[in-house]
Amino acid sequence: MKFASVAHAFEKIEFISSRLEITGILAELFSKAEKEEIGNLMYLCQGSVAPKFKGVDIGMGEKLVESAIASAMGFSKREVEELYFKLGDLGLVSMELASQRKQRSLFSRELSINEVYSSMMKIATSGGSGSQDLKIKVLVDLLGNASPVEAKFLTRFPVGAMRLGVGDPTILDALSIRAAGDKSLRETIERAYNLRSDLGLVATILFEKGIEGLKGINVEAGVPLRPALGERLPSAQEIIKKLGKCAVEGKYDGLRCQLHKKGDEITLFSRKLENITSMFPEVVAAGKKLNAKELIIEGEALAFNPATEEFYPFQVTIQRKRKYGIEKMSEDLPLSLVVFDVILIDGTDCTVKPYSERRKIIESLIEENNTFKLSRQIITDSAEKINEFFEVCLEAGLEGVMAKDLSAQYTAGKRKFAWVKLKRSYKGELADTIDAVILGLFVGKGKKVKFGYSAFLCGVLDPEKDVFRTICKVSSGLSEEELIGINQLIKKDIVSVKPKEIESEIEPDAWVVPRYVFELTADEITVSPVHTCGRNTKSGYALRFPRIKGGLRFDKDPSSATTEKEVIDMYKMQSSVEVQD
Ligand code: AMP
């Protein structure tokens, strides 16, 4: 398959906003790929060269990319810089200069998708002395053989600015259409993706073995699965009405962590499926002693004070997520993993077992010590007992409780009533926080002007349509340092045109690629004439007096942000919540 086909499809997609049309273009593109190309094509569509959990970053500094463009197109670095200043997008610079270039290199050849993929992989994985020159050389070679449209996308890959505005749900739909002509296979394809988190692998199996091949996909130690998510209900009574007799556990406020064991090798993954093994050495050491050759368990990692036997709040735990001084930190602020689920043990896929059985497996596996603990649990069919346990949990400093359907399977990547959370609600405050994605920025006024952008347009997710809809403009809750840090960080994600995955009627001072998550609290959810959240039902919804809790949430991903449906459910629940002063 020629890379030109990919570039032309991407070019079309960039200027279209209809999801249906985009899905059609992708399905047609996928049908041109061979079995040995489709995996690579998946990663390129995701703007990457590997599934996220492998942590392979194409990342090439802008200065290096400018050098490559200059050398491939026969212009001076100064000319490239000036044009970049004018256009603000190195992809466009590359396209423009490629069209001005008198002739392509002498040995010009058509680029294939696999050649582009392996070159990007080379750029991503070369390190050490001389690697900068090598990266430039590889990109120059590609650009030297590229048409203007190809040059645009070849340049955007290494600077991490693909901006296709196509998320995983759209790609999953397109795969189904490619295989069956409609979306009927979406659920099976998505299940496989939820279990293996690797679109390249899923598409390759689909192309090689068909949908039956995908049905046979299982979890594997060392490969993270997309975490199950919980729903909400407003009261213990509602929980009993929905689940009947259920398990009720403490809801711990730390960092979600998947522990994988393969023989002696331990790997830890975050909720976003980043490899965080090196950050928590004490969990790795304790994990090696677990009595299983092959294992995946899940829990919440929290900083723990062995002297008082108390867990620290989230803000203390988050200090453990760092790259340097890890050993010292693990002594000063040891972590515990509160285990609450098992996914795989010695060849047995536990995702299909009911929770009651999974819990028994955890209980026989985990011997409690300073590092491993079991989530505290009661089993009950009484709302009163839930409320009593809820109070005990709050006294122990926990966030609330998590009720669990005893007969439910582990629902990877899905928000289901298998888990239902219940948090404390205060008078005049939402019963639960909202994980909202930053979509736009506003320049501060008055005293805040010196920080640059200080108010944020935030939105929630519609996973079906693969779009974000606005829910509030928020500016309170950040310290000065946090504001400065965010302004610094977000600079590279500012775009002049509204990304197509954003639906907004508000025009901020700058748009941002949806990448960063804030946890927001608010007084309540109100009906809104300006915000687009919920618009496709009756009216829009907004957060009243929103506030940011705890700065940017690096442990959360836009793809698992609060959904529009959850906001609507929370709005309906508001009136039935019993509040406390
Ligand atoms: P939320 O992030 O508020 O939607 O709540 C879901 C999160 O609660 C999960 O992602 C876990 O990280 C966390 N959690 C804390 N305690 C438990 C528990 N006992 N069972 C399941 N999840 C838990």
Coordinates of C-alpha atoms and ligand atoms in Angstrom, one line a residue:
M1 CA 0.0 0.0 0.0
K2 CA 1.3 3.4 -0.9
F3 CA 1.7 6.0 1.8
A4 CA 0.1 8.4 -0.7
S5 CA -3.2 6.7 -0.1
V6 CA -2.9 7.2 3.6
A7 CA -1.9 10.9 3.2
H8 CA -4.8 11.6 0.8
A9 CA -7.3 10.0 3.1
F10 CA -5.9 12.0 6.1
E11 CA -6.1 15.2 4.0
K12 CA -9.8 14.5 3.3
I13 CA -10.5 13.7 6.9
E14 CA -8.9 16.9 8.1
F15 CA -11.4 19.0 6.4
I16 CA -14.6 17.0 7.2
S17 CA -16.5 17.1 10.4
S18 CA -19.2 14.5 9.7
R19 CA -18.4 11.3 11.7
L20 CA -20.2 9.2 9.2
E21 CA -18.1 10.4 6.3
I22 CA -14.9 10.1 8.2
T23 CA -15.8 6.5 9.2
G24 CA -16.5 5.8 5.5
I25 CA -13.1 7.2 4.4
L26 CA -11.3 5.2 7.0
A27 CA -13.1 2.0 6.1
E28 CA -12.2 2.5 2.5
L29 CA -8.6 3.2 3.4
F30 CA -8.5 0.0 5.6
S31 CA -9.7 -2.1 2.6
K32 CA -6.6 -1.1 0.6
A33 CA -4.3 -2.5 3.3
E34 CA -2.7 -5.9 3.2
K35 CA -2.6 -8.2 6.3
E36 CA 1.0 -7.2 7.0
E37 CA 0.2 -3.5 6.7
I38 CA -3.0 -3.1 8.6
G39 CA -1.4 -3.1 12.1
N40 CA 1.0 -0.4 11.1
L41 CA -1.8 1.6 9.5
M42 CA -3.7 1.5 12.8
Y43 CA -0.8 3.0 14.8
L44 CA -0.3 5.7 12.2
C45 CA -4.0 6.6 12.4
Q46 CA -3.5 7.0 16.1
G47 CA -0.5 9.3 15.4
S48 CA 1.8 6.7 16.9
V49 CA 4.0 3.6 16.1
A50 CA 2.9 1.3 18.9
P51 CA 0.1 0.8 21.4
K52 CA 0.3 3.4 24.2
F53 CA 1.3 1.0 26.9
K54 CA 4.6 0.3 25.2
G55 CA 5.6 3.9 25.8
V56 CA 7.2 4.4 22.4
D57 CA 7.2 8.1 21.7
I58 CA 8.1 9.3 18.1
G59 CA 8.9 12.7 19.7
M60 CA 11.4 14.6 17.7
G61 CA 12.2 18.2 18.8
E62 CA 10.8 21.0 16.5
K63 CA 14.3 22.3 15.8
L64 CA 15.4 18.9 14.4
V65 CA 12.3 18.7 12.3
E66 CA 13.0 22.2 10.9
S67 CA 16.5 21.1 10.0
A68 CA 15.2 18.0 8.2
I69 CA 12.6 20.1 6.2
A70 CA 15.3 22.6 5.2
S71 CA 17.7 20.0 4.0
A72 CA 15.0 17.9 2.2
M73 CA 13.4 20.8 0.4
G74 CA 16.6 22.8 -0.3
F75 CA 15.7 25.9 1.8
S76 CA 17.7 27.6 4.5
K77 CA 16.8 26.9 8.2
R78 CA 16.0 30.6 8.5
E79 CA 13.4 30.4 5.7
V80 CA 11.8 27.4 7.4
E81 CA 11.7 29.1 10.7
E82 CA 10.1 32.3 9.2
L83 CA 7.4 30.2 7.4
Y84 CA 6.8 28.3 10.6
F85 CA 6.3 31.6 12.5
K86 CA 3.8 32.6 9.8
L87 CA 1.9 29.3 9.5
G88 CA 2.2 27.9 13.1
D89 CA 2.2 24.3 11.8
L90 CA 5.3 22.5 10.7
G91 CA 3.1 20.2 8.6
L92 CA 1.9 23.1 6.6
V93 CA 5.4 24.5 6.3
S94 CA 6.6 21.2 4.9
M95 CA 3.7 21.0 2.4
E96 CA 4.2 24.5 1.2
L97 CA 8.0 24.1 0.7
A98 CA 7.5 20.7 -1.0
S99 CA 5.3 22.4 -3.5
Q100 CA 7.8 25.1 -4.2
R101 CA 10.7 22.6 -4.6
K102 CA 11.8 22.5 -8.2
Q103 CA 12.3 18.7 -8.4
R104 CA 12.2 15.8 -6.1
S105 CA 15.5 14.0 -5.3
L106 CA 17.2 12.2 -8.1
F107 CA 16.2 8.8 -6.9
S108 CA 12.7 9.6 -6.0
R109 CA 10.6 6.6 -5.2
E110 CA 7.0 6.1 -4.1
L111 CA 6.8 5.6 -0.3
S112 CA 5.0 2.5 1.0
I113 CA 3.2 2.5 4.4
N114 CA 5.5 -0.1 5.8
E115 CA 8.6 2.0 4.9
V116 CA 7.1 5.1 6.5
Y117 CA 6.2 3.0 9.6
S118 CA 9.7 1.6 10.0
S119 CA 11.3 5.0 9.5
M120 CA 9.1 6.5 12.2
M121 CA 10.0 3.6 14.5
K122 CA 13.6 4.3 13.8
I123 CA 13.1 7.9 14.8
A124 CA 11.3 6.9 17.9
T125 CA 13.8 4.3 19.1
S126 CA 17.2 5.7 18.3
G127 CA 18.9 7.2 21.2
G128 CA 22.3 8.2 22.5
S129 CA 25.1 10.0 20.7
G130 CA 24.6 10.5 17.0
S131 CA 20.9 9.8 17.3
Q132 CA 19.9 13.4 16.4
D133 CA 21.7 13.2 13.1
L134 CA 20.2 9.8 12.4
K135 CA 16.7 11.0 13.1
I136 CA 17.2 14.0 10.8
K137 CA 18.7 11.7 8.1
V138 CA 15.7 9.3 8.3
L139 CA 13.2 12.2 8.0
V140 CA 15.1 13.9 5.2
D141 CA 15.1 10.6 3.2
L142 CA 11.3 10.4 3.6
L143 CA 10.6 14.0 2.8
G144 CA 13.0 13.8 -0.2
N145 CA 10.6 11.3 -1.7
A146 CA 7.3 12.8 -0.6
S147 CA 4.6 14.8 -2.5
P148 CA 3.4 18.0 -0.7
V149 CA 0.5 16.2 1.0
E150 CA 2.7 13.3 2.1
A151 CA 5.2 15.8 3.4
K152 CA 2.5 17.4 5.5
F153 CA 1.7 14.3 7.4
L154 CA 5.2 12.9 7.5
T155 CA 6.2 16.1 9.3
R156 CA 3.3 16.0 11.7
F157 CA 4.0 12.5 13.0
P158 CA 7.4 13.2 14.6
V159 CA 6.3 16.4 16.2
G160 CA 3.3 14.6 17.7
A161 CA 0.7 16.9 16.0
M162 CA -1.4 14.7 13.8
R163 CA -4.6 16.4 14.8
L164 CA -6.8 14.2 12.7
G165 CA -9.5 14.4 15.4
V166 CA -10.2 10.8 15.0
G167 CA -10.6 8.8 18.2
D168 CA -10.6 5.1 18.9
P169 CA -14.4 4.7 18.6
T170 CA -14.4 6.0 15.0
I171 CA -11.5 3.6 14.1
L172 CA -13.4 0.7 15.7
D173 CA -16.5 1.5 13.7
A174 CA -14.5 1.8 10.5
L175 CA -12.9 -1.6 11.2
S176 CA -16.3 -3.2 11.5
I177 CA -17.5 -1.5 8.3
R178 CA -14.4 -2.7 6.5
A179 CA -15.0 -6.3 7.7
A180 CA -18.9 -6.6 7.6
G181 CA -20.2 -3.6 5.7
D182 CA -21.9 -2.2 8.8
K183 CA -21.3 -1.7 12.5
S184 CA -22.5 -5.1 13.6
L185 CA -19.0 -6.3 14.5
R186 CA -18.1 -3.2 16.6
E187 CA -18.9 -4.9 19.9
T188 CA -16.7 -7.9 19.3
I189 CA -13.9 -5.8 18.0
E190 CA -14.2 -3.4 20.9
R191 CA -14.1 -6.3 23.4
A192 CA -10.9 -7.5 21.9
Y193 CA -9.5 -4.0 22.1
N194 CA -10.6 -3.7 25.8
L195 CA -8.8 -6.9 26.6
R196 CA -5.5 -6.1 24.8
S197 CA -5.4 -2.3 24.4
D198 CA -3.7 -2.7 21.0
L199 CA -5.5 -1.6 17.9
G200 CA -2.7 -2.8 15.7
L201 CA -2.9 -6.3 17.1
V202 CA -6.7 -6.4 17.0
A203 CA -6.8 -5.3 13.3
T204 CA -4.1 -7.8 12.3
I205 CA -6.0 -10.7 13.9
L206 CA -9.2 -9.4 12.2
F207 CA -7.5 -9.4 8.8
E208 CA -5.8 -12.7 9.3
K209 CA -8.3 -14.8 11.1
G210 CA -11.6 -12.9 10.8
I211 CA -14.0 -12.1 13.6
E212 CA -13.8 -15.7 14.9
G213 CA -10.1 -15.0 15.6
L214 CA -11.0 -12.0 17.6
K215 CA -13.5 -13.9 19.6
G216 CA -10.7 -16.1 20.8
I217 CA -8.6 -13.2 22.1
N218 CA -7.8 -13.4 25.8
V219 CA -6.1 -11.3 28.5
E220 CA -2.4 -11.9 28.8
A221 CA 0.0 -11.2 31.6
G222 CA 2.2 -8.2 30.6
V223 CA -0.4 -6.7 28.4
P224 CA -2.7 -4.2 30.2
L225 CA -6.5 -4.3 29.7
R226 CA -8.6 -1.2 29.7
P227 CA -10.0 -0.8 33.2
A228 CA -13.6 -1.4 34.2
L229 CA -15.4 1.8 35.3
G230 CA -18.2 2.4 37.8
E231 CA -21.7 4.0 37.6
R232 CA -23.3 6.2 40.2
L233 CA -26.5 6.0 42.2
P234 CA -27.7 8.6 44.6
S235 CA -28.4 6.5 47.7
A236 CA -27.9 3.2 49.5
Q237 CA -31.6 2.4 48.9
E238 CA -31.2 2.8 45.1
I239 CA -28.1 0.6 45.2
I240 CA -30.0 -2.2 46.9
K241 CA -32.9 -1.7 44.5
K242 CA -30.5 -2.1 41.5
L243 CA -28.1 -4.8 42.8
G244 CA -30.0 -6.6 45.5
K245 CA -27.6 -8.4 47.8
C246 CA -24.2 -7.0 46.9
A247 CA -20.6 -6.5 48.1
V248 CA -19.8 -3.1 49.4
E249 CA -16.2 -1.9 49.6
G250 CA -14.3 1.1 50.7
K251 CA -13.6 3.5 47.9
Y252 CA -10.0 4.4 48.1
D253 CA -8.7 7.6 46.7
G254 CA -5.3 6.9 45.2
L255 CA -3.8 5.8 41.9
R256 CA -5.4 2.8 40.1
C257 CA -2.8 0.2 39.4
Q258 CA -2.8 -3.1 37.4
L259 CA -0.1 -5.5 38.6
H260 CA 1.0 -8.1 36.0
K261 CA 3.3 -11.0 37.0
K262 CA 4.9 -13.3 34.5
G263 CA 7.3 -15.6 36.4
D264 CA 9.5 -13.3 38.3
E265 CA 8.8 -10.3 36.1
I266 CA 6.4 -7.7 37.5
T267 CA 4.9 -4.9 35.4
L268 CA 2.6 -2.1 36.8
F269 CA 0.2 -0.1 34.7
S270 CA -1.7 3.1 35.5
R271 CA -5.3 3.7 34.8
K272 CA -4.1 5.4 31.5
L273 CA -2.1 2.2 30.8
E274 CA 1.3 3.8 31.2
N275 CA 4.0 1.6 32.4
I276 CA 4.7 2.8 36.0
T277 CA 6.8 -0.2 37.1
S278 CA 9.8 1.9 38.0
M279 CA 7.9 4.3 40.2
F280 CA 6.7 1.8 42.8
P281 CA 9.7 -0.5 43.7
E282 CA 8.1 -1.8 46.9
V283 CA 5.0 -3.0 45.0
V284 CA 7.3 -4.8 42.5
A285 CA 9.3 -6.5 45.3
A286 CA 6.1 -7.6 47.1
G287 CA 4.5 -8.7 43.8
K288 CA 7.4 -11.1 43.1
K289 CA 6.5 -13.0 46.3
L290 CA 2.9 -13.6 45.2
N291 CA 2.1 -17.3 44.8
A292 CA 1.2 -17.4 41.1
K293 CA 3.3 -17.9 38.0
E294 CA 1.1 -15.8 35.9
L295 CA -1.2 -13.1 37.3
I296 CA -3.1 -9.9 36.7
I297 CA -4.6 -8.1 39.8
E298 CA -6.0 -4.7 40.2
G299 CA -6.0 -2.3 43.1
E300 CA -5.6 1.2 44.3
A301 CA -2.2 2.4 45.2
L302 CA -2.1 4.7 48.2
A303 CA 0.6 6.2 50.4
F304 CA 0.3 4.6 53.8
N305 CA 1.5 5.5 57.2
P306 CA 2.5 2.2 58.9
A307 CA 2.8 3.9 62.3
T308 CA -0.8 5.1 62.4
E309 CA -2.1 2.5 59.9
E310 CA -3.8 5.3 58.0
F311 CA -3.9 6.0 54.3
Y312 CA -2.8 9.5 53.1
P313 CA -5.1 11.6 50.9
F314 CA -4.7 11.6 47.1
Q315 CA -2.5 14.8 47.1
V316 CA 0.1 13.0 49.2
T317 CA 0.0 9.8 47.1
I318 CA 0.4 11.7 43.8
Q319 CA 3.9 12.8 45.0
R320 CA 5.0 9.2 44.4
K321 CA 4.4 9.6 40.7
R322 CA 7.8 10.9 39.8
K323 CA 10.8 9.9 37.7
Y324 CA 13.6 10.9 40.1
G325 CA 14.5 10.1 43.8
I326 CA 12.2 7.1 43.7
E327 CA 14.1 4.9 46.2
K328 CA 14.2 7.6 48.8
M329 CA 10.6 8.4 48.2
S330 CA 9.6 4.8 48.6
E331 CA 11.2 4.8 52.0
D332 CA 9.7 8.1 53.1
L333 CA 6.3 7.6 51.8
P334 CA 5.7 3.8 51.3
L335 CA 2.8 2.7 49.1
S336 CA 0.2 0.1 49.7
L337 CA -1.8 -1.6 47.0
V338 CA -5.3 -2.2 48.1
V339 CA -6.3 -5.1 45.9
F340 CA -9.9 -5.2 44.7
D341 CA -9.9 -7.5 41.6
V342 CA -8.2 -10.4 39.8
I343 CA -8.2 -10.7 36.1
L344 CA -5.9 -13.6 35.3
I345 CA -4.3 -16.3 37.4
D346 CA -2.2 -19.2 36.1
G347 CA -4.0 -19.7 32.8
T348 CA -7.5 -19.0 34.1
D349 CA -9.2 -15.9 32.6
C350 CA -11.1 -14.5 35.6
T351 CA -12.9 -11.8 33.6
V352 CA -15.7 -14.2 32.9
K353 CA -16.1 -15.4 36.5
P354 CA -18.6 -13.7 38.8
Y355 CA -17.2 -11.2 41.2
S356 CA -18.0 -13.4 44.2
E357 CA -15.6 -16.0 42.8
R358 CA -13.0 -13.5 41.9
R359 CA -13.0 -12.1 45.4
K360 CA -12.5 -15.6 46.8
I361 CA -9.4 -16.0 44.6
I362 CA -8.0 -12.7 45.9
E363 CA -8.7 -13.6 49.5
S364 CA -6.7 -16.9 49.1
L365 CA -3.9 -15.2 47.1
I366 CA -3.2 -12.0 49.2
E367 CA -1.6 -12.2 52.6
E368 CA -2.0 -8.8 54.0
N369 CA 1.2 -6.9 54.9
N370 CA 2.4 -3.3 54.7
T371 CA 2.3 -3.4 50.9
F372 CA -0.7 -5.5 50.0
K373 CA -4.1 -5.1 51.6
L374 CA -7.5 -6.3 50.6
S375 CA -10.3 -3.8 50.0
R376 CA -12.5 -3.7 53.1
Q377 CA -15.8 -5.4 52.3
I378 CA -19.2 -6.3 53.6
I379 CA -21.9 -8.3 51.9
T380 CA -25.4 -7.1 52.5
D381 CA -28.9 -6.6 51.2
S382 CA -29.7 -3.8 53.7
A383 CA -29.5 -0.1 52.8
E384 CA -29.0 0.6 56.5
K385 CA -25.9 -1.6 56.7
I386 CA -24.5 0.2 53.6
N387 CA -25.0 3.5 55.3
E388 CA -23.3 2.3 58.5
F389 CA -20.4 1.0 56.5
F390 CA -20.3 4.2 54.5
E391 CA -19.8 6.2 57.8
V392 CA -17.1 3.8 58.9
C393 CA -15.3 4.3 55.6
L394 CA -15.5 8.1 55.8
E395 CA -14.1 8.0 59.3
A396 CA -11.2 6.0 58.0
G397 CA -10.6 8.9 55.6
L398 CA -11.9 7.1 52.5
E399 CA -14.0 8.8 49.7
G400 CA -17.1 6.7 50.1
V401 CA -18.0 3.2 49.0
M402 CA -18.1 1.1 45.9
A403 CA -21.0 -1.4 45.7
K404 CA -20.4 -4.4 43.5
D405 CA -22.7 -6.8 41.7
L406 CA -21.7 -10.2 43.1
S407 CA -22.6 -12.0 39.9
A408 CA -21.1 -9.6 37.4
Q409 CA -18.1 -10.4 35.1
Y410 CA -15.2 -8.0 34.9
T411 CA -16.3 -5.5 32.2
A412 CA -13.0 -4.2 30.7
G413 CA -13.2 -0.7 29.3
K414 CA -16.8 -0.3 30.2
R415 CA -18.8 1.8 32.6
K416 CA -21.4 -0.6 33.9
F417 CA -23.6 -1.2 37.0
A418 CA -21.3 -4.0 37.9
W419 CA -19.7 -1.3 40.1
V420 CA -21.7 1.6 41.7
K421 CA -20.0 4.3 43.6
L422 CA -21.5 6.3 46.4
K423 CA -19.6 9.3 47.7
R424 CA -20.4 11.8 50.4
S425 CA -22.5 14.7 49.3
Y426 CA -22.5 18.1 51.0
K427 CA -25.2 20.7 50.8
G428 CA -24.6 22.8 47.8
E429 CA -22.0 20.5 46.2
L430 CA -22.3 17.9 43.5
A431 CA -22.4 14.4 44.8
D432 CA -19.5 13.4 42.6
T433 CA -16.7 15.1 40.8
I434 CA -16.6 15.4 37.0
D435 CA -13.5 14.5 35.0
A436 CA -13.7 17.2 32.3
V437 CA -11.3 17.8 29.4
I438 CA -9.8 21.2 28.6
L439 CA -11.0 22.3 25.2
G440 CA -10.2 26.0 25.1
L441 CA -8.4 28.8 27.0
F442 CA -9.3 32.4 28.0
V443 CA -6.8 35.1 28.7
G444 CA -7.0 36.3 32.3
K445 CA -8.3 39.7 33.3
G446 CA -7.1 42.0 36.1
K447 CA -4.5 40.5 38.4
K448 CA -4.5 37.2 36.5
V449 CA -3.4 38.7 33.2
K450 CA 0.2 38.1 34.1
F451 CA -0.3 34.3 34.0
G452 CA -1.5 34.2 30.4
Y453 CA -4.4 31.9 30.1
S454 CA -6.2 31.5 33.4
A455 CA -9.7 30.3 32.5
F456 CA -10.5 27.0 30.8
L457 CA -13.4 25.9 28.6
C458 CA -14.1 22.3 29.7
G459 CA -16.1 19.5 28.2
V460 CA -17.3 16.0 28.7
L461 CA -17.2 13.0 26.3
D462 CA -19.8 11.5 24.0
P463 CA -18.0 8.2 23.3
E464 CA -20.5 7.1 20.7
K465 CA -20.0 10.2 18.5
D466 CA -16.4 10.5 19.5
V467 CA -16.8 14.2 20.4
F468 CA -16.4 16.5 23.4
R469 CA -19.2 18.9 24.4
T470 CA -18.7 21.9 26.6
I471 CA -20.0 22.0 30.2
C472 CA -18.4 25.0 31.8
K473 CA -15.8 27.7 31.9
V474 CA -13.7 27.3 35.0
S475 CA -11.0 29.5 36.6
S476 CA -11.0 28.8 40.3
G477 CA -9.0 26.2 42.2
L478 CA -5.5 26.6 40.8
S479 CA -2.5 27.9 42.6
E480 CA -0.3 30.5 40.9
E481 CA 2.4 27.8 40.4
E482 CA -0.1 25.4 38.9
L483 CA -1.4 28.1 36.5
I484 CA 2.1 28.9 35.3
G485 CA 2.9 25.2 34.9
I486 CA -0.3 24.6 32.9
N487 CA 0.4 27.6 30.6
Q488 CA 3.9 26.3 29.9
L489 CA 2.7 22.7 29.3
I490 CA -0.3 23.5 27.2
K491 CA 1.5 25.8 24.7
K492 CA 2.3 23.0 22.3
D493 CA -1.3 21.9 22.2
I494 CA -2.9 25.2 21.2
V495 CA -4.4 25.3 17.8
S496 CA -5.8 28.1 15.8
V497 CA -8.8 26.2 14.3
K498 CA -11.3 24.4 16.5
P499 CA -10.5 20.7 16.5
K500 CA -13.3 18.8 14.9
E501 CA -13.8 16.5 18.0
I502 CA -15.0 19.6 19.9
E503 CA -18.7 20.7 19.7
S504 CA -18.9 24.2 21.1
E505 CA -20.9 27.4 20.7
I506 CA -18.5 29.3 22.8
E507 CA -15.4 30.8 21.1
P508 CA -12.5 30.8 23.5
D509 CA -9.4 32.9 23.0
A510 CA -7.5 29.7 22.0
W511 CA -8.5 26.1 21.2
V512 CA -6.6 23.2 22.7
V513 CA -6.3 19.7 21.4
P514 CA -8.4 17.6 23.9
R515 CA -5.6 16.0 26.0
Y516 CA -5.7 17.3 29.5
V517 CA -8.2 16.4 32.3
F518 CA -9.3 18.4 35.3
E519 CA -11.3 16.9 38.1
L520 CA -14.1 19.4 38.8
T521 CA -16.5 19.9 41.6
A522 CA -19.4 22.4 41.4
D523 CA -22.5 23.5 43.3
E524 CA -24.9 21.7 41.0
I525 CA -25.7 20.9 37.4
T526 CA -28.0 23.4 35.7
V527 CA -29.8 23.7 32.4
S528 CA -27.8 25.8 30.1
P529 CA -28.6 27.8 27.0
V530 CA -24.9 28.1 25.9
H531 CA -23.2 24.8 26.7
T532 CA -23.5 21.9 24.2
C533 CA -23.4 19.0 26.8
G534 CA -26.7 17.2 26.5
R535 CA -27.8 19.3 23.5
N536 CA -28.7 16.3 21.4
T537 CA -31.3 15.4 24.0
K538 CA -33.5 18.4 25.1
S539 CA -31.4 21.2 26.5
G540 CA -27.8 21.8 27.3
Y541 CA -26.3 21.3 30.8
A542 CA -23.7 23.3 32.7
L543 CA -21.8 23.2 36.0
R544 CA -22.8 25.9 38.4
F545 CA -19.8 27.5 40.1
P546 CA -17.2 24.9 39.0
R547 CA -13.9 24.5 40.8
I548 CA -10.8 22.6 39.9
K549 CA -9.7 20.0 42.4
G550 CA -6.0 19.1 42.6
G551 CA -4.6 20.6 39.4
L552 CA -4.2 18.7 36.2
R553 CA -5.0 15.0 36.5
F554 CA -2.1 13.3 34.7
D555 CA -3.4 9.9 35.7
K556 CA -6.6 10.4 33.7
D557 CA -7.2 10.2 30.0
P558 CA -9.7 12.1 27.8
S559 CA -11.1 8.8 26.6
S560 CA -12.2 7.9 30.1
A561 CA -13.5 11.4 31.0
T562 CA -17.0 11.7 32.4
T563 CA -19.5 11.1 29.7
E564 CA -22.4 13.3 28.6
K565 CA -24.8 10.5 29.7
E566 CA -23.3 10.5 33.2
V567 CA -23.9 14.2 33.5
I568 CA -27.5 13.8 32.4
D569 CA -27.9 11.0 34.9
M570 CA -26.3 13.1 37.6
Y571 CA -28.7 16.0 36.8
K572 CA -31.7 13.6 37.2
M573 CA -30.2 12.3 40.5
Q574 CA -29.6 15.7 42.0
S575 CA -33.1 16.1 43.3
S576 CA -33.2 12.7 45.0
V577 CA -29.9 13.0 46.9
E578 CA -30.0 13.2 50.7
V579 CA -27.4 15.8 51.5
Q580 CA -25.4 16.4 54.6
D581 CA -24.2 19.7 56.1
Ligands
AMP1 P1 -14.1 7.3 39.8 O1 -12.7 7.6 39.4 O2 -14.6 8.3 40.9 O3 -15.1 7.1 38.7 O4 -14.2 5.9 40.6 C1 -13.7 4.8 40.1 C2 -12.3 4.5 40.7 O5 -12.3 4.2 42.0 C3 -11.6 3.3 40.1 O6 -11.0 3.6 38.9 C4 -10.6 2.9 41.1 O7 -9.4 3.6 40.9 C5 -11.2 3.5 42.4 N1 -11.5 2.6 43.5 C6 -11.2 2.8 44.8 N2 -11.6 1.8 45.6 C7 -12.1 0.9 44.8 C8 -12.7 -0.4 45.0 N3 -12.9 -0.9 46.2 N4 -13.1 -1.1 43.9 C9 -13.0 -0.6 42.6 N5 -12.5 0.6 42.4 C10 -12.0 1.4 43.4

